[in-house]
Amino acid sequence: MSKKTLIIAEKPSVATDISRALGGFEKKADYFENDEYVLSSAVGHLLELHEPEQYEVKRGKWSFTHLPVIPPHFDLRPIEKSQSRLKVLEKLIHRKDIGHLINACDAGREGELIFRYIVQHARVHHPISRLWLQSMTPAAIREAFEQLRSDADMQPLADAARCRSEADWLIGINGTRAMTAFNSRDGGFFLTTVGRVQTPTLTIVVEREEQIRKFVARDYWEVRAEFACAAGTYEGRWFDPGFQRSESDPELRAERLWNEQRARDIVTACEGKRGRVSEESKPSTQLSPLLFDLTSLQREANSRFGFSAKATLALAQALYERHKVLTYPRTDSRALPEDYVSVVVKTMQMLSGGKAGGKHRQEAAPLRPFAPHARRVLDQGWVKPNRRVFDNSKISDHFAIVPTLQEPGHLSEPELKLYDMVVRRFLAVFFPAAEYLVTTRITEVESHSFKTDGRILVEPGWLAVYGREAQDAQASLVPVEAGETVRTASIGATALQTRPPARYTEATLLSAMEGAGKLVDDDDLRAAMAGKGLGTPATRAAIIEGLIAERYLVRDGRDLHPTAKAFQLLTLLRGLGVEELTAPELTGEWEHKLAQMERGALKRSSFMREIAKMARHIVERAKSYQSDTVPGDYATMQTPCPKCGGTVQENYRRFACTKCDFSLPKHPASRTFEYEEVEQLLRDRTIGPLTGFRSKIGRPFAAVLKISPEFKLEFDFGNSAGDDESPAPDFSGQTSLGTCPKCGGRVFEMPMAYVCENAVGPSKSCDFRSGRVILQQTIAPDQMHKLLSEGRTDLLRDFVSNRTRRKFAARLAREPDGSIAFKFEPRAPRAAKGAPPPSQPPADDAAPAQARPAKSARRPTPPKVPRTKSAPTPRRAHAKSSRAAVPAPAQTVKPAAIPKKAAGKAAAAATRARGVAKKTSSTASSGVVRRPSATSEKKKPQRRTA
C-alpha cells in the first residue's frame, strides 16, 4: 500500500484554501483527503509548555526553597479548549497509510513552533517537509508546493521558536515565583506576576503616571490679534521668529511668553496699529494611511469607537471566521502580496455591486456606501502594481487585513463599524493623494510678528472615501491684496498653563508597545526590534487584559491608570536591581540573538545557558535581599493614626505610624490598598465591601475591612447580625430598599449583604439575605431596589466565574419562592447549515451573556489578618451556579425553515433546552445561587452553600 502525505495547516481556513488550490479533495468530518494527501489543521497553538512533575509546586507554596526552576527538559500539555482538535491530528498522524508530513502552518517562528509541538507530542518520526506560504492565492499555493523546503533547512527556525517559548517560560516562572516569595515573607500569599513583555509594558504606563504626578504646571501667555482687511478679518498669533527648540526644556514654544508684563507690552504696542502682510503659498499632498494590521486596527477602533483591543480582536476574528468577510486579522503586515492584484480587482468588483464578469447588479445594503468609490477605482484603473501596497518584502506570516470576496450578510452594529473601517481603508489606499494649498501669512505690527496658517483642500483624493470635498479658497483664509496694509481690530493676552503628558489609552499604549524599540539605546538591539516591539499583534490585547485582570491597571473611561500594586512592583524590581525585567532591551537582546540563531550563527544550547543564568540571577537577587524594606518614593497619609494621632507613613510592606506600633499591611489577602482606600480606612475605621481578595489557593472573595478596638485589621464578612446570640441591628435611620419577597418585611443594606429585618437578631423568622457582592459583581442598592420592586435587575456584566476566571453577564431575578436566580440573555438559535449568520449583539469585554457562572468559592483563608469573632465564610457573598445553567432559547426554530435533518436536531435541542430551562433557576439569597429540583413547586428546595 502506497503511503500518503499528511498536510497540517495552522487553521481550518488555510486548509480549505489549500484543498481548493490543489483540487480533487473529498471533505471528511475534520479533514480533506484525496489519493495523495490527507489535509487537516490545528486551530493555533494546541499545546503549551509544562514543567516536569517533580518540579511542580502548588500555588500558595511558592518559596525560595523551590527556586530557581530550571528543568533539564520540558513536558507539553494540551490546551484545554483545543484538546479535541489535537486528538483529530494525533489520530491522522498515526494512521498506518501516513508516511510523510508537510508543515503548512504559518510561515514564521510561531507557525514552526505549533507544528513542532504537535509532532513532539504525537511521538512520530515521519519525514517532514515545509510549505512556506506568503500568499493564499491558488497560484501561489501551487507554486509553494513545487518548492517545499527540507526539514534540515528549517531546523534553525525551529530552534529559535523553541528557545523563545522556553525562555519566556523560565523568566516568567522564576521571576513570578521569586517576587511572590519575596512579597509573601511576612506570611500569606501575595501573587506578584512578571514577564518579558508584561512588565516592560506596565513600566511604560507607570513611568508616564510618575511624570504626571511630578508635573508642576507653569504659567505662560499667548497674544492673539484679529486683523481687518478689505476682504474681511483673519486671526493671527504672536510668535518669536528667532525661536530655537531646547532639548533641556521641551515646554518652550515660539508662541509662548513666560512673562505677563511682556505679553501686556505687546498688546499695548500693537493695539489699533496698522501692519504689513507677507505670505507664502505652496501645494502639499497627503497620502492615504497604509492598510490595517491588527495593532493599527485596534488603535483606530479604540480612538473612534472606544473599543478595547480585546473587543476589536474578537470582532475582527468573527468577521474572519464566522462571516468570512475579512482576511486573517492576527497580522503585523500592512502590505499585500505582489500577486494579489487580480484578487483586489475582483474585490473591488464585489464592492461596486458588479461581478467578475463585469455586469452590475443591485449591491447589498452594507455595500451601498462603498459602491461609488469602488466603481471609481475600477473606472480609473487605479489598481496596479504599487510597492506601497503590493510588496512581498513587507509581509511576514500574513498580509494586511482587507475585505474578502464574500459579501457581508447580517452584521451586528459593532461588526459593521469595524467592517466599514477596513473597507474604507482598503478603498482609500488605491485613491490618489489628497492635494492641499498651504498658506503661511506673517503680519508685522510695530516690529512684532503674528502668524496665520491656512490649509485649503484643493483635490480630496482618498479623503473622498471619507466624505470630504474640495474647499473654496476663502473658506480657509480671506485674501489680502498685494501691498495692502491691515488694521489691528482687536488684540489680547490669554493666560494659560502647561499641561502634564496625557495618560495612556489602549490606542496610545498599543502604539507605545509597537514602537518600544525606539526606547532602546543600543543600535543592534534597536534594529532587532524594528517592526516588532513588545509582544505581537495577536498577543498585545491579551497582555493589556492580563495587566487589568491582575489589577496592575484599571480602566477609567478610555484612560489606563496604574494601581498601587503596579507602583509596588516597579519599586521592588528597581530596589532588587533587576531592572532588566522592566526595560524593552531584554526583548531587543532576545530578538537579536534569535535572529542569529535563525541564520545558524548561534547555537540553541548557548542561548538557553544564558537564559538559565538570568533566571538564577533574578532569584538570587530576591533571595539575598536582607533589608526589611525596599527603597522607593513613598507617601505620607493625610489622616492621622487612629491609635495615637501620629503620622502614618508608607514603607514597602506597610502603612505604619511613626510614633506608636500601629500599622496596616499593604496587601491583605493579595489585594493591594490604594491610597484613597487607606485614607478612608484610617478615617472611618471601616471600608467596603472590597473585591479582589484572594485566598491562599487563589479563590477570589469580597469582604469589609475594619480596624478593631485593639487597632488590628480584620475581615468582616457581614454575617454577625444573623447569629442567634447577636442583637438585631438598628435600622431606624435607614431607608428600606423594598419588600422582602419571602415574608413581606422590609429589606435593608448591611456591610456585606441586603437582609430582611426579620432575618436578623435572636428572634429572626425569615432567612432572606442577598450578597452585596456576588462572584465579584457589586450589586448596587438601586439594583437591589429594582430586583425587589420589579422582579429583576438590569443586565450585570461583571460576574466572574470562579472556575474559568472569565467574565459573564446575567440578571438577578426573583423566583416565586422568594429566592434569587441568575437569568441569562436568550441564546440566539443556531442557523441551519448554509443559512446566513444571525446578527450578533454588540461585542463586549465580558464573556457572552449565556456563559455559565462557576461554582462559588470555597471559604478563603486570608493570610495572617484576623477575622472578627463572628465573621462567617465569605462564600455567602458569592454566587453558586447550576452545573448546567442553560438559558431558554430566544425562540423555537420552526422545522419548515431549515432542512429536514437539521430541523429534527433543532427540535430536539429546543425540547432539551425547554426542559433544562424549566429546571434551571438559582438563588442568590445569602449570595448563593442554586438550581432547584424539578419538584421545586411542590417541595421547598434545600439551600446549599459552596
mmCIF file of N, CA and C in Angstrom, residues 658-763:
data_model
loop_
_atom_site.group_PDB
_atom_site.id
_atom_site.type_symbol
_atom_site.label_atom_id
_atom_site.label_comp_id
_atom_site.label_asym_id
_atom_site.label_seq_id
_atom_site.Cartn_x
_atom_site.Cartn_y
_atom_site.Cartn_z
ATOM 1 N N THR A 658 4.469 56.637 62.818
ATOM 2 C CA THR A 658 5.849 56.980 63.169
ATOM 3 C C THR A 658 6.031 57.147 64.674
ATOM 4 N N LYS A 659 4.904 57.115 65.460
ATOM 5 C CA LYS A 659 5.003 57.350 66.898
ATOM 6 C C LYS A 659 4.648 56.119 67.733
ATOM 7 N N CYS A 660 3.782 55.249 67.226
ATOM 8 C CA CYS A 660 3.372 54.078 68.013
ATOM 9 C C CYS A 660 3.496 52.826 67.171
ATOM 10 N N ASP A 661 2.965 51.699 67.662
ATOM 11 C CA ASP A 661 3.132 50.420 66.964
ATOM 12 C C ASP A 661 2.000 50.119 65.990
ATOM 13 N N PHE A 662 1.108 51.077 65.727
ATOM 14 C CA PHE A 662 0.000 50.827 64.796
ATOM 15 C C PHE A 662 0.524 50.736 63.358
ATOM 16 N N SER A 663 0.003 49.742 62.630
ATOM 17 C CA SER A 663 0.337 49.623 61.205
ATOM 18 C C SER A 663 -0.738 48.820 60.496
ATOM 19 N N LEU A 664 -0.803 49.012 59.177
ATOM 20 C CA LEU A 664 -1.707 48.259 58.312
ATOM 21 C C LEU A 664 -0.886 47.570 57.232
ATOM 22 N N PRO A 665 -1.138 46.286 56.951
ATOM 23 C CA PRO A 665 -0.450 45.633 55.826
ATOM 24 C C PRO A 665 -0.911 46.256 54.511
ATOM 25 N N LYS A 666 -0.021 46.337 53.542
ATOM 26 C CA LYS A 666 -0.370 46.943 52.260
ATOM 27 C C LYS A 666 -1.108 45.981 51.335
ATOM 28 N N HIS A 667 -0.974 44.680 51.605
ATOM 29 C CA HIS A 667 -1.529 43.692 50.679
ATOM 30 C C HIS A 667 -2.335 42.623 51.408
ATOM 31 N N PRO A 668 -3.384 42.974 52.148
ATOM 32 C CA PRO A 668 -4.149 41.913 52.817
ATOM 33 C C PRO A 668 -4.770 40.978 51.788
ATOM 34 N N ALA A 669 -4.559 39.683 51.972
ATOM 35 C CA ALA A 669 -5.137 38.657 51.102
ATOM 36 C C ALA A 669 -4.872 38.959 49.625
ATOM 37 N N SER A 670 -3.617 39.319 49.316
ATOM 38 C CA SER A 670 -3.171 39.512 47.930
ATOM 39 C C SER A 670 -3.823 40.680 47.216
ATOM 40 N N ARG A 671 -4.460 41.571 47.976
ATOM 41 C CA ARG A 671 -5.053 42.766 47.350
ATOM 42 C C ARG A 671 -4.320 43.996 47.872
ATOM 43 N N THR A 672 -3.837 44.829 46.969
ATOM 44 C CA THR A 672 -3.061 45.998 47.363
ATOM 45 C C THR A 672 -3.975 47.189 47.591
ATOM 46 N N PHE A 673 -3.790 47.855 48.733
ATOM 47 C CA PHE A 673 -4.556 49.061 49.041
ATOM 48 C C PHE A 673 -4.174 50.199 48.101
ATOM 49 N N GLU A 674 -5.178 50.944 47.646
ATOM 50 C CA GLU A 674 -4.935 52.233 47.010
ATOM 51 C C GLU A 674 -4.854 53.287 48.119
ATOM 52 N N TYR A 675 -4.182 54.404 47.831
ATOM 53 C CA TYR A 675 -4.010 55.434 48.859
ATOM 54 C C TYR A 675 -5.355 55.963 49.370
ATOM 55 N N GLU A 676 -6.313 56.154 48.464
ATOM 56 C CA GLU A 676 -7.612 56.675 48.866
ATOM 57 C C GLU A 676 -8.317 55.709 49.827
ATOM 58 N N GLU A 677 -8.124 54.418 49.606
ATOM 59 C CA GLU A 677 -8.742 53.428 50.492
ATOM 60 C C GLU A 677 -8.112 53.463 51.884
ATOM 61 N N VAL A 678 -6.794 53.653 51.945
ATOM 62 C CA VAL A 678 -6.124 53.733 53.251
ATOM 63 C C VAL A 678 -6.620 54.961 54.018
ATOM 64 N N GLU A 679 -6.752 56.086 53.324
ATOM 65 C CA GLU A 679 -7.244 57.305 53.982
ATOM 66 C C GLU A 679 -8.643 57.064 54.559
ATOM 67 N N GLN A 680 -9.518 56.413 53.778
ATOM 68 C CA GLN A 680 -10.873 56.159 54.268
ATOM 69 C C GLN A 680 -10.866 55.200 55.442
ATOM 70 N N LEU A 681 -10.030 54.163 55.373
ATOM 71 C CA LEU A 681 -9.958 53.182 56.456
ATOM 72 C C LEU A 681 -9.453 53.833 57.740
ATOM 73 N N LEU A 682 -8.449 54.699 57.637
ATOM 74 C CA LEU A 682 -7.937 55.399 58.821
ATOM 75 C C LEU A 682 -8.979 56.356 59.388
ATOM 76 N N ARG A 683 -9.721 56.980 58.503
ATOM 77 C CA ARG A 683 -10.708 57.973 58.936
ATOM 78 C C ARG A 683 -11.965 57.321 59.516
ATOM 79 N N ASP A 684 -12.517 56.317 58.810
ATOM 80 C CA ASP A 684 -13.801 55.726 59.209
ATOM 81 C C ASP A 684 -13.643 54.424 59.981
ATOM 82 N N ARG A 685 -12.428 53.870 59.973
ATOM 83 C CA ARG A 685 -12.119 52.587 60.614
ATOM 84 C C ARG A 685 -12.861 51.418 59.979
ATOM 85 N N THR A 686 -13.440 51.632 58.818
ATOM 86 C CA THR A 686 -14.085 50.554 58.060
ATOM 87 C C THR A 686 -14.142 50.961 56.604
ATOM 88 N N ILE A 687 -14.134 49.989 55.749
ATOM 89 C CA ILE A 687 -14.254 50.242 54.313
ATOM 90 C C ILE A 687 -14.774 48.981 53.641
ATOM 91 N N GLY A 688 -15.587 49.175 52.627
ATOM 92 C CA GLY A 688 -16.028 48.018 51.856
ATOM 93 C C GLY A 688 -17.520 47.940 51.682
ATOM 94 N N PRO A 689 -17.950 46.846 51.056
ATOM 95 C CA PRO A 689 -17.126 45.682 50.700
ATOM 96 C C PRO A 689 -16.180 45.970 49.534
ATOM 97 N N LEU A 690 -14.992 45.391 49.623
ATOM 98 C CA LEU A 690 -13.997 45.476 48.571
ATOM 99 C C LEU A 690 -13.864 44.108 47.897
ATOM 100 N N THR A 691 -13.686 44.144 46.597
ATOM 101 C CA THR A 691 -13.473 42.903 45.851
ATOM 102 C C THR A 691 -11.987 42.746 45.555
ATOM 103 N N GLY A 692 -11.625 41.587 45.004
ATOM 104 C CA GLY A 692 -10.255 41.374 44.556
ATOM 105 C C GLY A 692 -9.360 40.661 45.547
ATOM 106 N N PHE A 693 -9.886 40.288 46.725
ATOM 107 C CA PHE A 693 -9.080 39.499 47.660
ATOM 108 C C PHE A 693 -8.955 38.079 47.113
ATOM 109 N N ARG A 694 -7.856 37.419 47.490
ATOM 110 C CA ARG A 694 -7.656 36.034 47.067
ATOM 111 C C ARG A 694 -7.203 35.206 48.256
ATOM 112 N N SER A 695 -7.750 34.012 48.329
ATOM 113 C CA SER A 695 -7.308 33.087 49.362
ATOM 114 C C SER A 695 -5.970 32.479 48.948
ATOM 115 N N LYS A 696 -5.394 31.656 49.830
ATOM 116 C CA LYS A 696 -4.098 31.039 49.526
ATOM 117 C C LYS A 696 -4.155 30.137 48.308
ATOM 118 N N ILE A 697 -5.325 29.572 48.031
ATOM 119 C CA ILE A 697 -5.431 28.691 46.862
ATOM 120 C C ILE A 697 -5.915 29.458 45.632
ATOM 121 N N GLY A 698 -5.951 30.793 45.742
ATOM 122 C CA GLY A 698 -6.255 31.604 44.583
ATOM 123 C C GLY A 698 -7.711 31.902 44.361
ATOM 124 N N ARG A 699 -8.581 31.561 45.311
ATOM 125 C CA ARG A 699 -10.009 31.824 45.155
ATOM 126 C C ARG A 699 -10.308 33.295 45.457
ATOM 127 N N PRO A 700 -11.023 33.998 44.583
ATOM 128 C CA PRO A 700 -11.354 35.392 44.861
ATOM 129 C C PRO A 700 -12.496 35.502 45.870
ATOM 130 N N PHE A 701 -12.483 36.548 46.659
ATOM 131 C CA PHE A 701 -13.602 36.807 47.565
ATOM 132 C C PHE A 701 -13.687 38.291 47.849
ATOM 133 N N ALA A 702 -14.787 38.694 48.456
ATOM 134 C CA ALA A 702 -15.025 40.093 48.814
ATOM 135 C C ALA A 702 -15.263 40.174 50.319
ATOM 136 N N ALA A 703 -14.958 41.308 50.895
ATOM 137 C CA ALA A 703 -15.146 41.472 52.340
ATOM 138 C C ALA A 703 -15.095 42.950 52.709
ATOM 139 N N VAL A 704 -15.632 43.241 53.888
ATOM 140 C CA VAL A 704 -15.459 44.544 54.524
ATOM 141 C C VAL A 704 -14.216 44.451 55.400
ATOM 142 N N LEU A 705 -13.413 45.521 55.440
ATOM 143 C CA LEU A 705 -12.255 45.581 56.325
ATOM 144 C C LEU A 705 -12.521 46.583 57.432
ATOM 145 N N LYS A 706 -12.120 46.204 58.631
ATOM 146 C CA LYS A 706 -12.329 47.070 59.796
ATOM 147 C C LYS A 706 -11.060 47.142 60.632
ATOM 148 N N ILE A 707 -10.893 48.268 61.300
ATOM 149 C CA ILE A 707 -9.863 48.385 62.337
ATOM 150 C C ILE A 707 -10.551 48.093 63.668
ATOM 151 N N SER A 708 -10.116 47.036 64.330
ATOM 152 C CA SER A 708 -10.776 46.565 65.550
ATOM 153 C C SER A 708 -10.493 47.508 66.714
ATOM 154 N N PRO A 709 -11.203 47.339 67.838
ATOM 155 C CA PRO A 709 -10.900 48.136 69.043
ATOM 156 C C PRO A 709 -9.464 47.955 69.522
ATOM 157 N N GLU A 710 -8.860 46.831 69.140
ATOM 158 C CA GLU A 710 -7.455 46.599 69.506
ATOM 159 C C GLU A 710 -6.512 47.146 68.429
ATOM 160 N N PHE A 711 -7.073 47.893 67.447
ATOM 161 C CA PHE A 711 -6.307 48.530 66.371
ATOM 162 C C PHE A 711 -5.592 47.506 65.488
ATOM 163 N N LYS A 712 -6.288 46.400 65.218
ATOM 164 C CA LYS A 712 -5.818 45.391 64.283
ATOM 165 C C LYS A 712 -6.760 45.374 63.075
ATOM 166 N N LEU A 713 -6.205 45.013 61.909
ATOM 167 C CA LEU A 713 -7.026 44.929 60.699
ATOM 168 C C LEU A 713 -7.763 43.596 60.684
ATOM 169 N N GLU A 714 -9.082 43.654 60.466
ATOM 170 C CA GLU A 714 -9.896 42.447 60.473
ATOM 171 C C GLU A 714 -10.789 42.392 59.243
ATOM 172 N N PHE A 715 -11.037 41.178 58.778
ATOM 173 C CA PHE A 715 -12.060 40.949 57.768
ATOM 174 C C PHE A 715 -13.401 40.817 58.474
ATOM 175 N N ASP A 716 -14.408 41.447 57.905
ATOM 176 C CA ASP A 716 -15.776 41.298 58.403
ATOM 177 C C ASP A 716 -16.642 40.899 57.222
ATOM 178 N N PHE A 717 -17.185 39.679 57.295
ATOM 179 C CA PHE A 717 -17.986 39.178 56.191
ATOM 180 C C PHE A 717 -19.470 39.430 56.374
ATOM 181 N N GLY A 718 -19.816 40.201 57.406
ATOM 182 C CA GLY A 718 -21.156 40.754 57.489
ATOM 183 C C GLY A 718 -22.250 39.848 57.948
ATOM 184 N N ASN A 719 -21.936 38.698 58.541
ATOM 185 C CA ASN A 719 -22.999 37.786 58.962
ATOM 186 C C ASN A 719 -23.222 37.782 60.466
ATOM 187 N N SER A 720 -22.515 38.608 61.201
ATOM 188 C CA SER A 720 -22.661 38.570 62.662
ATOM 189 C C SER A 720 -24.077 38.896 63.084
ATOM 190 N N ALA A 721 -24.743 39.757 62.275
ATOM 191 C CA ALA A 721 -26.123 40.116 62.633
ATOM 192 C C ALA A 721 -27.064 38.948 62.481
ATOM 193 N N GLY A 722 -26.658 37.923 61.751
ATOM 194 C CA GLY A 722 -27.521 36.758 61.575
ATOM 195 C C GLY A 722 -27.373 35.736 62.675
ATOM 196 N N ASP A 723 -26.419 35.910 63.589
ATOM 197 C CA ASP A 723 -26.242 34.957 64.672
ATOM 198 C C ASP A 723 -27.405 35.054 65.651
ATOM 199 N N ASP A 724 -27.760 33.898 66.221
ATOM 200 C CA ASP A 724 -28.879 33.865 67.162
ATOM 201 C C ASP A 724 -28.599 34.692 68.412
ATOM 202 N N GLU A 725 -27.331 34.764 68.802
ATOM 203 C CA GLU A 725 -26.995 35.448 70.046
ATOM 204 C C GLU A 725 -26.756 36.934 69.853
ATOM 205 N N SER A 726 -26.606 37.398 68.612
ATOM 206 C CA SER A 726 -26.310 38.809 68.362
ATOM 207 C C SER A 726 -27.591 39.625 68.380
ATOM 208 N N PRO A 727 -27.546 40.841 68.948
ATOM 209 C CA PRO A 727 -28.738 41.687 68.945
ATOM 210 C C PRO A 727 -29.078 42.145 67.536
ATOM 211 N N ALA A 728 -30.341 42.395 67.276
ATOM 212 C CA ALA A 728 -30.766 42.862 65.963
ATOM 213 C C ALA A 728 -30.211 44.254 65.718
ATOM 214 N N PRO A 729 -29.710 44.542 64.488
ATOM 215 C CA PRO A 729 -29.200 45.880 64.191
ATOM 216 C C PRO A 729 -30.321 46.911 64.181
ATOM 217 N N ASP A 730 -29.946 48.147 64.397
ATOM 218 C CA ASP A 730 -30.902 49.246 64.414
ATOM 219 C C ASP A 730 -31.039 49.810 63.002
ATOM 220 N N PHE A 731 -32.187 49.591 62.388
ATOM 221 C CA PHE A 731 -32.434 50.076 61.034
ATOM 222 C C PHE A 731 -33.211 51.382 61.020
ATOM 223 N N SER A 732 -33.416 52.003 62.158
ATOM 224 C CA SER A 732 -34.307 53.162 62.245
ATOM 225 C C SER A 732 -33.836 54.338 61.403
ATOM 226 N N GLY A 733 -32.523 54.469 61.203
ATOM 227 C CA GLY A 733 -32.014 55.599 60.420
ATOM 228 C C GLY A 733 -31.864 55.305 58.943
ATOM 229 N N GLN A 734 -32.255 54.104 58.496
ATOM 230 C CA GLN A 734 -32.066 53.711 57.099
ATOM 231 C C GLN A 734 -33.375 53.720 56.328
ATOM 232 N N THR A 735 -33.241 53.839 55.022
ATOM 233 C CA THR A 735 -34.393 53.757 54.124
ATOM 234 C C THR A 735 -34.464 52.347 53.561
ATOM 235 N N SER A 736 -35.638 51.760 53.639
ATOM 236 C CA SER A 736 -35.811 50.407 53.120
ATOM 237 C C SER A 736 -35.654 50.394 51.608
ATOM 238 N N LEU A 737 -35.020 49.330 51.084
ATOM 239 C CA LEU A 737 -34.837 49.180 49.646
ATOM 240 C C LEU A 737 -36.016 48.485 48.976
ATOM 241 N N GLY A 738 -36.923 47.909 49.791
ATOM 242 C CA GLY A 738 -38.061 47.227 49.220
ATOM 243 C C GLY A 738 -38.635 46.208 50.183
ATOM 244 N N THR A 739 -39.578 45.439 49.657
ATOM 245 C CA THR A 739 -40.274 44.449 50.467
ATOM 246 C C THR A 739 -39.634 43.084 50.310
ATOM 247 N N CYS A 740 -39.445 42.382 51.419
ATOM 248 C CA CYS A 740 -38.872 41.053 51.390
ATOM 249 C C CYS A 740 -39.769 40.114 50.578
ATOM 250 N N PRO A 741 -39.213 39.401 49.591
ATOM 251 C CA PRO A 741 -40.039 38.511 48.765
ATOM 252 C C PRO A 741 -40.476 37.253 49.497
ATOM 253 N N LYS A 742 -39.952 37.037 50.721
ATOM 254 C CA LYS A 742 -40.305 35.812 51.450
ATOM 255 C C LYS A 742 -41.345 36.052 52.528
ATOM 256 N N CYS A 743 -41.184 37.167 53.262
ATOM 257 C CA CYS A 743 -42.106 37.362 54.384
ATOM 258 C C CYS A 743 -42.835 38.693 54.364
ATOM 259 N N GLY A 744 -42.481 39.568 53.428
ATOM 260 C CA GLY A 744 -43.146 40.861 53.352
ATOM 261 C C GLY A 744 -42.537 41.922 54.246
ATOM 262 N N GLY A 745 -41.455 41.582 54.952
ATOM 263 C CA GLY A 745 -40.785 42.577 55.783
ATOM 264 C C GLY A 745 -40.001 43.564 54.934
ATOM 265 N N ARG A 746 -39.324 44.488 55.621
ATOM 266 C CA ARG A 746 -38.526 45.473 54.896
ATOM 267 C C ARG A 746 -37.089 44.954 54.733
ATOM 268 N N VAL A 747 -36.474 45.293 53.578
ATOM 269 C CA VAL A 747 -35.104 44.875 53.290
ATOM 270 C C VAL A 747 -34.180 46.084 53.424
ATOM 271 N N PHE A 748 -33.075 45.884 54.160
ATOM 272 C CA PHE A 748 -32.126 46.969 54.400
ATOM 273 C C PHE A 748 -30.722 46.554 53.949
ATOM 274 N N GLU A 749 -29.877 47.568 53.791
ATOM 275 C CA GLU A 749 -28.484 47.343 53.401
ATOM 276 C C GLU A 749 -27.608 47.196 54.628
ATOM 277 N N MET A 750 -26.791 46.133 54.633
ATOM 278 C CA MET A 750 -25.780 45.930 55.660
ATOM 279 C C MET A 750 -24.407 45.883 54.984
ATOM 280 N N PRO A 751 -23.321 45.835 55.749
ATOM 281 C CA PRO A 751 -21.998 45.941 55.126
ATOM 282 C C PRO A 751 -21.742 44.952 54.001
ATOM 283 N N MET A 752 -22.165 43.699 54.157
ATOM 284 C CA MET A 752 -21.854 42.702 53.140
ATOM 285 C C MET A 752 -23.075 42.095 52.466
ATOM 286 N N ALA A 753 -24.279 42.481 52.888
ATOM 287 C CA ALA A 753 -25.474 41.836 52.339
ATOM 288 C C ALA A 753 -26.685 42.755 52.473
ATOM 289 N N TYR A 754 -27.713 42.423 51.678
ATOM 290 C CA TYR A 754 -29.032 43.024 51.825
ATOM 291 C C TYR A 754 -29.868 42.008 52.589
ATOM 292 N N VAL A 755 -30.463 42.424 53.715
ATOM 293 C CA VAL A 755 -31.135 41.466 54.585
ATOM 294 C C VAL A 755 -32.534 41.948 54.933
ATOM 295 N N CYS A 756 -33.394 40.974 55.184
ATOM 296 C CA CYS A 756 -34.727 41.268 55.682
ATOM 297 C C CYS A 756 -34.631 41.616 57.164
ATOM 298 N N GLU A 757 -35.432 42.573 57.613
ATOM 299 C CA GLU A 757 -35.394 42.972 59.029
ATOM 300 C C GLU A 757 -35.778 41.825 59.952
ATOM 301 N N ASN A 758 -36.489 40.835 59.404
ATOM 302 C CA ASN A 758 -36.899 39.684 60.203
ATOM 303 C C ASN A 758 -35.899 38.526 60.119
ATOM 304 N N ALA A 759 -34.751 38.764 59.415
ATOM 305 C CA ALA A 759 -33.760 37.701 59.260
ATOM 306 C C ALA A 759 -32.538 37.950 60.132
ATOM 307 N N VAL A 760 -32.628 38.874 61.074
ATOM 308 C CA VAL A 760 -31.505 39.197 61.951
ATOM 309 C C VAL A 760 -31.971 39.206 63.403
ATOM 310 N N GLY A 761 -31.020 39.006 64.276
ATOM 311 C CA GLY A 761 -31.319 39.053 65.710
ATOM 312 C C GLY A 761 -31.793 37.732 66.255
ATOM 313 N N PRO A 762 -31.939 37.659 67.578
ATOM 314 C CA PRO A 762 -32.320 36.398 68.248
ATOM 315 C C PRO A 762 -33.684 35.873 67.835
ATOM 316 N N SER A 763 -34.628 36.765 67.506
ATOM 317 C CA SER A 763 -35.996 36.330 67.199
ATOM 318 C C SER A 763 -36.270 36.311 65.705
#
